[in-house]
Short mmCIF file of C-alpha atoms in Angstrom, two decimals:
data_model
loop_
_atom_site.label_atom_id
_atom_site.label_comp_id
_atom_site.label_asym_id
_atom_site.label_seq_id
_atom_site.Cartn_x
_atom_site.Cartn_y
_atom_site.Cartn_z
CA MET O 82 131.01 114.41 106.66
CA PHE O 83 129.46 116.14 104.15
CA LYS O 84 132.70 115.67 101.50
CA SER O 85 132.96 112.24 101.87
CA VAL O 86 129.05 111.27 101.83
CA LEU O 87 128.85 114.05 98.30
CA PRO O 88 129.37 111.43 95.55
CA ALA O 89 127.16 109.02 96.27
CA LEU O 90 124.83 111.70 96.77
CA LEU O 91 125.11 113.42 93.56
CA LEU O 92 124.76 109.23 92.48
CA LEU O 93 121.45 108.45 94.49
CA LEU O 94 120.17 111.88 95.15
CA GLY O 95 120.73 112.69 91.76
CA ALA O 96 121.47 116.50 90.41
CA GLY O 97 118.89 118.93 88.97
CA THR O 98 115.66 118.29 87.32
CA PRO O 99 115.21 114.98 85.64
CA TRP O 100 114.45 115.97 81.64
CA PRO O 101 116.10 115.40 79.04
CA GLY O 102 115.30 116.84 75.72
CA LYS O 103 112.23 117.12 73.80
CA ALA O 104 109.22 115.41 75.69
CA GLU O 105 105.43 114.14 74.05
CA ILE O 106 102.48 115.27 75.85
CA VAL O 107 100.80 112.11 76.23
CA HIS O 108 97.64 113.94 77.90
CA SER O 109 96.54 117.37 78.57
CA GLU O 110 94.09 119.25 80.50
CA ARG O 111 92.67 121.79 81.89
CA SER O 112 91.52 121.71 85.89
CA LEU O 113 89.68 124.30 88.35
CA TYR O 114 93.25 124.98 89.09
CA ARG O 115 95.36 124.87 86.60
CA ASN O 116 96.75 123.35 83.14
CA ILE O 117 97.70 119.81 83.68
CA MET O 118 100.24 117.90 81.38
CA VAL O 119 101.55 114.08 81.61
CA GLU O 120 104.74 114.42 79.43
CA ASP O 121 106.96 111.17 77.73
CA LYS O 122 110.23 111.07 76.99
CA GLY O 123 111.78 107.81 76.47
CA ASP O 124 111.56 105.53 79.66
CA LEU O 125 110.66 108.65 81.55
CA ARG O 126 107.10 110.03 82.62
CA CYS O 127 106.09 112.81 83.91
CA LEU O 128 103.54 115.15 85.60
CA ARG O 129 103.81 118.70 85.48
CA PHE O 130 102.09 121.91 85.71
CA ASN O 131 102.03 125.04 84.06
CA VAL O 132 100.95 128.55 85.72
CA LYS O 133 101.40 131.91 84.41
CA GLN O 134 103.51 129.83 81.54
CA LYS O 135 105.85 128.68 84.04
CA LYS O 136 106.17 124.61 84.27
CA SER O 137 107.08 122.08 86.51
CA ASN O 138 107.66 118.85 87.14
CA GLN O 139 105.24 117.23 90.13
CA SER O 140 106.20 114.19 89.41
CA CYS O 141 108.14 111.76 87.21
CA LEU O 142 108.39 107.67 87.20
CA TYR O 143 110.49 105.56 85.12
CA LYS O 144 108.15 103.48 83.32
CA SER O 145 110.24 100.40 83.18
CA GLN O 146 110.96 101.08 86.03
CA PRO O 147 108.37 102.23 88.54
CA GLN O 148 109.67 101.24 92.04
CA GLN O 149 112.57 103.54 91.58
CA LEU O 150 112.18 107.11 92.91
CA VAL O 151 113.17 109.28 90.00
CA PHE O 152 113.11 112.91 92.82
CA ASN O 153 115.60 114.70 94.88
CA TYR O 154 113.04 115.90 97.59
CA THR O 155 111.11 112.14 97.65
CA LYS O 156 114.83 110.50 99.08
CA LEU O 157 114.77 113.12 101.37
CA LEU O 158 111.17 113.47 101.98
CA PHE O 159 112.46 109.49 103.79
CA SER O 160 114.18 110.69 106.63
CA GLY O 161 111.03 110.60 108.57
CA LEU O 162 111.44 106.89 108.62
CA ILE O 163 114.68 108.09 111.20
CA LEU O 164 112.45 109.71 113.58
CA ASN O 165 110.16 107.23 113.37
CA SER O 166 110.36 103.96 111.23
CA GLN O 167 107.03 102.40 111.70
CA PRO O 168 104.26 104.76 110.92
CA GLU O 169 101.17 103.15 110.93
CA ARG O 170 99.14 105.60 110.32
CA ILE O 171 100.35 108.35 107.46
CA LEU O 172 98.73 111.61 105.52
CA ILE O 173 100.64 113.15 103.00
CA VAL O 174 98.55 116.38 101.61
CA GLY O 175 99.57 117.09 98.06
CA LEU O 176 98.86 113.99 95.08
CA GLY O 177 100.99 114.75 93.05
CA GLY O 178 101.74 111.21 90.48
CA GLY O 179 100.99 108.74 93.65
CA THR O 180 104.75 108.06 93.95
CA MET O 181 105.17 108.77 97.96
CA SER O 182 101.96 107.06 98.40
CA ASN O 183 103.00 103.57 96.30
CA THR O 184 106.01 103.39 97.37
CA LEU O 185 105.08 103.84 101.33
CA HIS O 186 102.38 101.00 100.94
CA GLN O 187 105.10 98.80 99.68
CA LEU O 188 107.52 98.74 102.67
CA TYR O 189 104.24 99.42 105.00
CA PRO O 190 101.36 97.43 103.27
CA ASP O 191 99.63 97.15 106.42
CA ALA O 192 99.36 101.36 107.29
CA ARG O 193 97.09 103.38 106.77
CA ILE O 194 97.49 106.22 104.15
CA ASP O 195 95.62 109.00 103.30
CA ASN O 196 96.38 111.20 100.40
CA VAL O 197 94.91 114.47 100.33
CA GLU O 198 94.46 116.68 97.17
CA ILE O 199 92.93 119.30 96.24
CA ASP O 200 92.75 118.66 92.07
CA PRO O 201 90.65 115.97 91.14
CA ALA O 202 91.87 116.41 88.15
CA VAL O 203 95.17 115.46 89.64
CA ILE O 204 93.93 112.60 91.39
CA LYS O 205 92.55 111.13 88.10
CA VAL O 206 95.67 111.81 86.15
CA ALA O 207 97.47 109.90 88.77
CA ARG O 208 95.42 106.58 88.69
CA GLU O 209 95.33 106.84 84.86
CA TYR O 210 98.74 107.85 84.16
CA PHE O 211 101.46 106.62 87.46
CA GLY O 212 99.81 103.73 88.44
CA PHE O 213 98.90 104.93 91.48
CA PHE O 214 96.84 102.26 93.70
CA GLU O 215 94.01 102.27 95.90
CA ASN O 216 92.49 99.99 98.56
CA GLU O 217 90.82 99.99 101.74
CA ARG O 218 94.16 101.13 103.51
CA VAL O 219 94.71 103.76 100.98
CA THR O 220 92.91 106.36 99.77
CA ALA O 221 93.12 109.95 97.71
CA ILE O 222 90.80 113.17 99.45
CA ASP O 223 89.25 115.36 96.86
CA GLN O 224 89.56 118.05 99.25
CA ASP O 225 92.06 121.02 100.33
CA GLY O 226 94.19 120.19 102.91
CA ARG O 227 94.10 122.69 105.66
CA LEU O 228 90.82 122.05 105.90
CA PHE O 229 91.12 118.25 106.13
CA ILE O 230 93.42 118.92 109.38
CA LYS O 231 90.80 120.36 110.69
CA ARG O 232 87.82 117.60 110.30
CA ALA O 233 90.75 115.25 111.59
CA LEU O 234 91.16 116.91 114.01
CA MET O 235 87.29 117.23 114.69
CA LYS O 236 87.31 113.47 114.44
CA LYS O 237 90.04 113.17 116.65
CA GLN O 238 92.29 111.32 114.52
CA GLN O 239 96.08 111.23 114.67
CA TYR O 240 98.39 110.64 112.71
CA ASP O 241 102.25 108.94 113.03
CA TRP O 242 103.63 111.08 109.83
CA ILE O 243 102.46 113.87 108.25
CA ILE O 244 103.67 114.82 104.55
CA LEU O 245 103.52 118.16 103.56
CA ASP O 246 104.47 118.44 99.43
CA ALA O 247 100.95 120.53 97.83
CA PHE O 248 102.18 122.83 95.22
CA ASN O 249 99.97 124.90 93.12
CA GLY O 250 102.72 125.21 90.21
CA GLU O 251 104.40 128.92 91.66
CA TYR O 252 104.73 127.84 95.68
CA ILE O 253 103.36 126.04 98.40
CA PRO O 254 99.90 127.11 99.28
CA GLU O 255 100.01 130.09 101.42
CA HIS O 256 97.62 129.27 103.92
CA LEU O 257 99.72 125.90 104.62
CA LEU O 258 102.69 127.86 105.68
CA THR O 259 101.26 129.82 108.61
CA ARG O 260 101.63 129.48 112.08
CA GLU O 261 98.29 127.95 112.64
CA PHE O 262 97.82 125.57 109.79
CA LEU O 263 101.22 124.03 111.86
CA GLN O 264 99.39 124.25 115.46
CA GLU O 265 96.82 122.27 114.07
CA ALA O 266 99.40 119.58 112.13
CA LYS O 267 101.31 119.14 114.99
CA GLN O 268 98.06 118.52 116.97
CA LEU O 269 97.17 115.50 114.34
CA LEU O 270 100.68 114.67 115.96
CA SER O 271 100.33 110.92 117.76
CA ASP O 272 103.04 111.10 120.29
CA ASN O 273 105.37 109.48 118.82
CA GLY O 274 104.52 111.52 114.98
CA VAL O 275 106.71 113.19 112.69
CA LEU O 276 106.15 115.62 109.77
CA THR O 277 108.43 116.28 106.92
CA SER O 278 107.79 119.50 105.05
CA ASN O 279 109.31 119.87 101.38
CA THR O 280 110.39 122.99 100.70
CA PHE O 281 112.70 125.08 99.57
CA SER O 282 116.58 126.03 100.33
CA ASN O 283 116.57 129.07 97.42
CA SER O 284 112.88 130.76 98.02
CA GLY O 285 113.26 134.15 99.46
CA LEU O 286 110.51 132.77 102.30
CA TYR O 287 113.00 130.52 103.60
CA ALA O 288 113.53 133.13 106.77
CA TYR O 289 109.94 133.51 107.30
CA GLU O 290 109.71 129.47 107.33
CA SER O 291 112.28 128.58 109.12
CA ALA O 292 111.23 131.20 111.51
CA THR O 293 107.31 130.12 111.58
CA TYR O 294 108.40 126.34 112.35
CA TYR O 295 110.35 126.99 115.32
CA ASP O 296 108.11 128.91 116.38
CA VAL O 297 105.16 125.74 116.30
CA PHE O 298 107.33 123.48 117.11
CA GLY O 299 110.58 124.84 118.60
CA ASP O 300 114.01 122.22 117.25
CA TYR O 301 113.66 120.63 113.56
CA PHE O 302 116.06 119.11 111.49
CA ASN O 303 116.83 120.41 107.95
CA VAL O 304 118.04 117.69 105.18
CA ARG O 305 119.64 119.52 102.29
CA ASN O 306 122.41 119.36 100.38
CA SER O 307 124.47 121.70 98.02
CA VAL O 308 124.01 119.63 94.67
CA ASN O 309 119.87 121.14 94.53
CA GLU O 310 117.76 123.60 95.93
CA ASN O 311 115.54 121.11 97.82
CA ARG O 312 115.33 121.19 101.16
CA ILE O 313 113.28 119.56 103.75
CA ILE O 314 111.77 120.38 107.12
CA LEU O 315 112.13 117.19 109.65
CA THR O 316 110.17 117.74 112.98
CA ALA O 317 108.49 116.11 115.61
CA LYS O 318 105.57 116.37 118.48
CA GLN O 319 108.33 115.25 120.41
CA PRO O 320 111.71 116.86 121.33
CA LEU O 321 114.32 116.07 118.76
CA PRO O 322 116.00 112.24 119.49
CA ASP O 323 120.38 112.34 119.80
CA MET O 324 121.63 111.98 116.96
CA LYS O 325 123.55 108.95 117.73
CA ILE O 326 119.93 107.19 118.76
CA LEU O 327 119.31 107.92 115.63
CA SER O 328 122.30 106.36 113.91
CA ARG O 329 121.47 103.02 115.49
CA ARG O 330 118.65 102.59 112.92
CA LEU O 331 120.68 103.35 109.28
CA ASP O 332 120.95 100.24 109.01
CA ASP O 333 117.84 98.64 108.81
CA LEU O 334 116.75 101.12 106.77
CA ASP O 335 119.23 101.13 104.90
CA LYS O 336 118.65 97.07 103.78
CA ARG O 337 114.89 98.55 103.30
CA LEU O 338 114.84 101.66 101.33
CA LYS O 339 117.84 100.66 98.77
CA PRO O 340 115.70 99.05 96.20
CA TYR O 341 113.89 102.54 95.74
CA GLY O 342 117.19 104.07 95.61
CA VAL O 343 116.67 105.53 98.56
CA ASN O 344 120.06 106.15 100.28
CA ILE O 345 119.19 106.80 104.12
CA LYS O 346 122.83 106.95 105.07
CA VAL O 347 123.73 109.81 102.74
CA ILE O 348 120.04 111.39 103.82
CA PHE O 349 121.08 111.63 107.45
CA ALA O 350 124.87 112.63 106.61
CA LEU O 351 122.53 115.75 105.62
CA MET O 352 120.68 116.14 108.40
CA THR O 353 121.78 119.65 110.90
CA GLN O 354 119.53 121.19 113.40
CA ALA O 355 118.13 124.56 112.79
CA SER O 356 119.21 125.29 116.52
CA GLN O 357 122.77 124.52 115.63
CA GLU O 358 122.79 127.27 112.48
CA LYS O 359 119.56 129.90 113.13
CA ASP O 360 120.25 130.82 109.57
CA TRP O 361 117.93 133.50 109.86
CA PRO O 362 117.84 136.99 111.70
CA GLU O 363 116.18 136.95 115.03
CA ASP O 364 113.33 139.73 114.02
CA THR O 365 111.95 137.37 111.28
CA ARG O 366 108.60 137.93 111.89
CA VAL O 367 106.34 134.13 111.80
CA LEU O 368 104.04 133.72 109.46
CA THR O 369 100.51 133.53 110.26
CA ASP O 370 96.78 133.86 109.10
CA GLN O 371 97.11 137.59 109.12
CA TYR O 372 100.28 137.89 107.52
CA SER O 373 100.76 136.06 104.45
CA PRO O 374 103.19 135.02 101.92
CA ALA O 375 101.20 136.99 99.56
CA ASN O 376 102.22 140.14 100.98
CA LEU O 377 105.91 138.67 100.68
CA LEU O 378 108.30 138.50 97.65
CA ASN O 379 109.72 135.22 96.79
CA ILE O 380 112.39 135.51 93.93
CA ASP O 381 113.39 132.05 92.15
#
């Protein structure tokens, strides 16, 4: 099945970082956490973090078509809608330019969307340069994602969809990878709640992440392809539904997502169950607050 969707995958998900040629820096500042740059190259505008001399795109948009999604991983994150197509409360940890929030607000204007971002400078840049939209239902909270989740649990809040997309410029912050954190995130999910996590298939932490998610959630879906290194971990509060049941939801989602450049049928074809692959060693150690990624070698 994968070979049959590969041409569409290359076209709709792209193959590589969308950054052609030399860019013009339109904004640059040093925040408490990193160097932040906004760079333009023709119609493309990107938010970039510079940490230890390494630049990485965090969010991009086409200035003439801001509705069209640019990044592969952003499109893959919409796999969450296959498990829950009508989320009413959404939590996004890691704002970037606010692209995901803006798109979800257009799709679900009545949904509550809470964006949690540790760096207030990123929120400011998202507003000024990327058209990040806020109203009484869409908010940005300047706070560490784990602290927000702890406090949300104390308030007995719940979310239908949690999107983990926090990066510090190098990788996912280590305290957002542990068993204890994922247990807290799972508790925050509603009964039909789903969680999508943006990570990488080529990470030195791949096996550790796999073992940790499996320990907390049980079975989950990997959403990935051979074109790039993006890996979305898709899981839920309840046991995963049968693929045949999920396939019945695709036609309606396909119509709604196509205007944003998302082909949900292609994405569905990329979904595989971790229990059927088990592509990590049985003795892989689970990440915990005491045994953190800082102790591991994460090779690009």
